[in-house]
Short mmCIF file of C-alpha atoms in Angstrom, two decimals:
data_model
loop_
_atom_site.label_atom_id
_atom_site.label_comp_id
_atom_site.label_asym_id
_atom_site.label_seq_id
_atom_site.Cartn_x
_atom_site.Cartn_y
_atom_site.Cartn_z
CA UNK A 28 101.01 109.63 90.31
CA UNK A 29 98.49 111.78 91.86
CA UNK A 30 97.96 115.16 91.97
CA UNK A 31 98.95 117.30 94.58
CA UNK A 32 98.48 121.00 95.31
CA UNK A 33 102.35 121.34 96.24
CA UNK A 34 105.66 119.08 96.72
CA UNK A 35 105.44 115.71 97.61
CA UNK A 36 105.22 116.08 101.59
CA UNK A 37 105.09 112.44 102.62
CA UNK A 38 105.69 113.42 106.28
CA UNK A 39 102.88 115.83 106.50
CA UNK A 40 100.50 113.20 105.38
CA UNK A 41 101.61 110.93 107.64
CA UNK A 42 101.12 113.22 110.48
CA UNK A 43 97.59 113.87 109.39
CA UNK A 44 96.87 109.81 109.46
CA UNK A 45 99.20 109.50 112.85
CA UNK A 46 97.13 112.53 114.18
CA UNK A 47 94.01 110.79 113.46
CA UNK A 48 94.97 107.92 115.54
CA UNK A 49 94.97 105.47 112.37
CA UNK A 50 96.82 102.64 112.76
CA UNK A 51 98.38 101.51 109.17
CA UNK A 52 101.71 100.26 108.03
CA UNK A 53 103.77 101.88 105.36
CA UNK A 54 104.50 99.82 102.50
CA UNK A 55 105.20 100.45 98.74
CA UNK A 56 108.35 102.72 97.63
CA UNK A 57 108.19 104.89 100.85
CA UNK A 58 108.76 101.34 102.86
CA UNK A 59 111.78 100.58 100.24
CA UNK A 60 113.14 103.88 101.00
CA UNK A 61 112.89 104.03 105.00
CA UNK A 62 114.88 100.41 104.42
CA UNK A 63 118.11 102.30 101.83
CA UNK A 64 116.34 102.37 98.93
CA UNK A 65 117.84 104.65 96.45
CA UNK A 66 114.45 104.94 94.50
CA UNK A 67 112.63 107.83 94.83
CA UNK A 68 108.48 108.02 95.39
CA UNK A 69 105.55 110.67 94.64
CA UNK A 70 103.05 108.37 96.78
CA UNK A 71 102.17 107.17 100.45
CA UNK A 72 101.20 103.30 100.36
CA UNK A 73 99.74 102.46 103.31
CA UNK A 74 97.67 99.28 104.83
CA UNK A 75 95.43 100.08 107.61
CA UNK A 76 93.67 98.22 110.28
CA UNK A 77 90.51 97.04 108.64
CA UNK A 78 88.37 97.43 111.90
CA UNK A 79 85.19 99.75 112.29
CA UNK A 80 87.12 102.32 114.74
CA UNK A 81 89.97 102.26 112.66
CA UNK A 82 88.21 103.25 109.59
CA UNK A 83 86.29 105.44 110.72
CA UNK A 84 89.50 107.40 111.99
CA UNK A 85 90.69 107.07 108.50
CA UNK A 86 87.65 108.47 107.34
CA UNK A 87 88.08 111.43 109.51
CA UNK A 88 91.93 111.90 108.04
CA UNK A 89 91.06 111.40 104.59
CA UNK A 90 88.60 114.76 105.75
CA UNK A 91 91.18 116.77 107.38
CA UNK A 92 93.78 115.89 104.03
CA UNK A 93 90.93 116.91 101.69
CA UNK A 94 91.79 113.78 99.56
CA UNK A 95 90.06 113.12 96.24
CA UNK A 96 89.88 110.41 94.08
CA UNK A 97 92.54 110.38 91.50
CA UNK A 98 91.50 109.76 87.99
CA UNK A 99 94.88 111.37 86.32
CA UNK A 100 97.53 113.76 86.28
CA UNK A 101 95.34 116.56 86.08
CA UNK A 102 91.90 115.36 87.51
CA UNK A 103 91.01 114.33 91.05
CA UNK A 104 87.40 114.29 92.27
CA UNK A 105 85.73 114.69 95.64
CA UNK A 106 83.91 111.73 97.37
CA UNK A 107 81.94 111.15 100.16
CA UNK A 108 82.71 108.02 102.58
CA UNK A 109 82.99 107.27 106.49
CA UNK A 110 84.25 104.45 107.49
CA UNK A 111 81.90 101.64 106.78
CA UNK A 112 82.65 102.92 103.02
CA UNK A 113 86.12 103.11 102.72
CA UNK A 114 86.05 99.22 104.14
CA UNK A 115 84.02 98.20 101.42
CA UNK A 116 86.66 98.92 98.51
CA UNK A 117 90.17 97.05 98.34
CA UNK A 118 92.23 99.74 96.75
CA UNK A 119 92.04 103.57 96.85
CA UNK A 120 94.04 105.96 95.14
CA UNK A 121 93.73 109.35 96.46
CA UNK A 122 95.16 112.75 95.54
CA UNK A 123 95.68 115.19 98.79
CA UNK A 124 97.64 118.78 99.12
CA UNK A 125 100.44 116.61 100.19
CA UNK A 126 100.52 114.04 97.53
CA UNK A 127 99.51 111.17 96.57
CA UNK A 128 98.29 108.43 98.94
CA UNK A 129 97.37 104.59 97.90
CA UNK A 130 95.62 102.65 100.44
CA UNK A 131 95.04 99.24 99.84
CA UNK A 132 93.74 96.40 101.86
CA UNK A 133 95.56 93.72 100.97
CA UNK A 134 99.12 94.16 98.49
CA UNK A 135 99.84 91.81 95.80
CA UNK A 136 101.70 88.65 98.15
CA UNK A 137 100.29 89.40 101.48
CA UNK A 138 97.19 89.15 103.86
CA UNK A 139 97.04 92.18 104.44
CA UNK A 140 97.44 94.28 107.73
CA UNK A 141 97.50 91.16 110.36
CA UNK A 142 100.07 89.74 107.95
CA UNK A 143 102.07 92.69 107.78
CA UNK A 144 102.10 93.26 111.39
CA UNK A 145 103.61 90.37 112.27
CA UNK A 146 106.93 91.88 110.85
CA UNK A 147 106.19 95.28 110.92
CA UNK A 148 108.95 98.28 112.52
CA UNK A 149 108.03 101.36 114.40
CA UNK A 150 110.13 103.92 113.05
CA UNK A 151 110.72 107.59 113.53
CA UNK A 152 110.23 109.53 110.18
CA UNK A 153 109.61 113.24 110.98
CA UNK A 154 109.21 112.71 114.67
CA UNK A 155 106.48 110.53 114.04
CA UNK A 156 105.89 106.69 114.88
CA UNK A 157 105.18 105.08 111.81
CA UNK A 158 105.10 100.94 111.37
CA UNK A 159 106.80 100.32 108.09
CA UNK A 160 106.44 96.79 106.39
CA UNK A 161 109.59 94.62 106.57
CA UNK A 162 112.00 94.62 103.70
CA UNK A 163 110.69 90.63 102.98
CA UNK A 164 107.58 92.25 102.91
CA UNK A 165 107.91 94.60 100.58
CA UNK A 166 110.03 92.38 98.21
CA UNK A 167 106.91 89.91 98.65
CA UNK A 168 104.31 92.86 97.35
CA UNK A 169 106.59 94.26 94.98
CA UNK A 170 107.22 90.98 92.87
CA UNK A 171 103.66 89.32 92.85
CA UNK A 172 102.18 93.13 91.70
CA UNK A 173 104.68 92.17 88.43
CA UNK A 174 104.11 95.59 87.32
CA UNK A 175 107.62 96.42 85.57
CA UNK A 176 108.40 99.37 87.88
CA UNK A 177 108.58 97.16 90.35
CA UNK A 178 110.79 94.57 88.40
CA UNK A 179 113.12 97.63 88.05
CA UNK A 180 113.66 98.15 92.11
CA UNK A 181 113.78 94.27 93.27
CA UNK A 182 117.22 93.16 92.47
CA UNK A 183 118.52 96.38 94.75
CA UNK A 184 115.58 95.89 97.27
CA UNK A 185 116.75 92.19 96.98
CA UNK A 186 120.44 93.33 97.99
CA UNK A 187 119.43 95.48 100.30
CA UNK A 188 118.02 92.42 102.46
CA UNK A 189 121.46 90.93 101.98
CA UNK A 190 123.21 93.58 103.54
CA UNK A 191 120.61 93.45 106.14
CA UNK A 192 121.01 89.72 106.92
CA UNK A 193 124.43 89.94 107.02
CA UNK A 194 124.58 93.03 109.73
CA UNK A 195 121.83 90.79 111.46
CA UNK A 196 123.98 87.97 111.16
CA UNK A 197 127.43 89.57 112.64
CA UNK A 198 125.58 90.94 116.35
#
């Protein structure tokens, strides 16, 4: 979990990155919770656009957030990048005022952001637009990461898409 300079404010990171004009999806336990999940989160996971504009506003947010790079509980460091840079790495994990935000390329089961997409929901969280990664799409990532936190959230994630079918099912 990465640092953070206050409470976990997942909304006012977001609005930084929406702000920025980044386009991204939401995955990872934030995703799980916009769909029910009971499971709380200390991070953003998010999968952005890998295009030259698009990183480049994502360089420019990372700025404005004063994100680091985590490298524990107590230490974060400052880096330099645009957007050319942050393209060039698959995974960062970054500690900002607002908490801690993972952005990764491609998650464990998927293609990344195209992939995503396809299934992808704008939602309102905090009066912002935010594309969150389908429920099947966050089972998907969360089972082939097979890290055991994850293990621990997919059979209620797994019900959860149940319940969702089934509502589906009865319109």
């Amino acid at each position: 979990m990465p640092e953070s300079e206050g409470a976990f404010q997942p909304v006012d990171l977001l609005r930084v990155l929406v702000e920025h004009g980044v386009e991204f999806i939401l995955i990872g336990g934030l995703a799980a919770a916009v769909h029910g999940s009971p499971f709380a989160t200390l991070d953003v996971d998010v999968v952005p656009r890998r295009e030259a504009s698009n990183l480049d506003r994502l360089s420019d947010a990372l700025r404005a957030l004063g994100a680091r790079v985590y490298v524990s509980v107590e230490e974060s460091i400052p880096f330099e990048h645009d957007g050319r840079s942050l393209g060039g790495v698959d995974v960062w994990n970054l500690a900002t005022p607002f908490g801690g935000l993972d952005i990764t390329f491609a998650p464990p089961g998927t293609k990344g952001y195209t992939d995503l997409a396809e299934r992808a929901q704008g939602v309102d969280i905090g009066h912002l637009d935010v594309d969150v990664a389908a429920l099947e799409d966050v089972i998907r990532s969360k089972a082939a990461a097979g890290r055991e936190k994850d293990h621990v959230v997919l059979p209620t994630l797994r019900r959860l898409q149940e319940i969702e079918f089934e509502e589906r099912r009865r319109r």
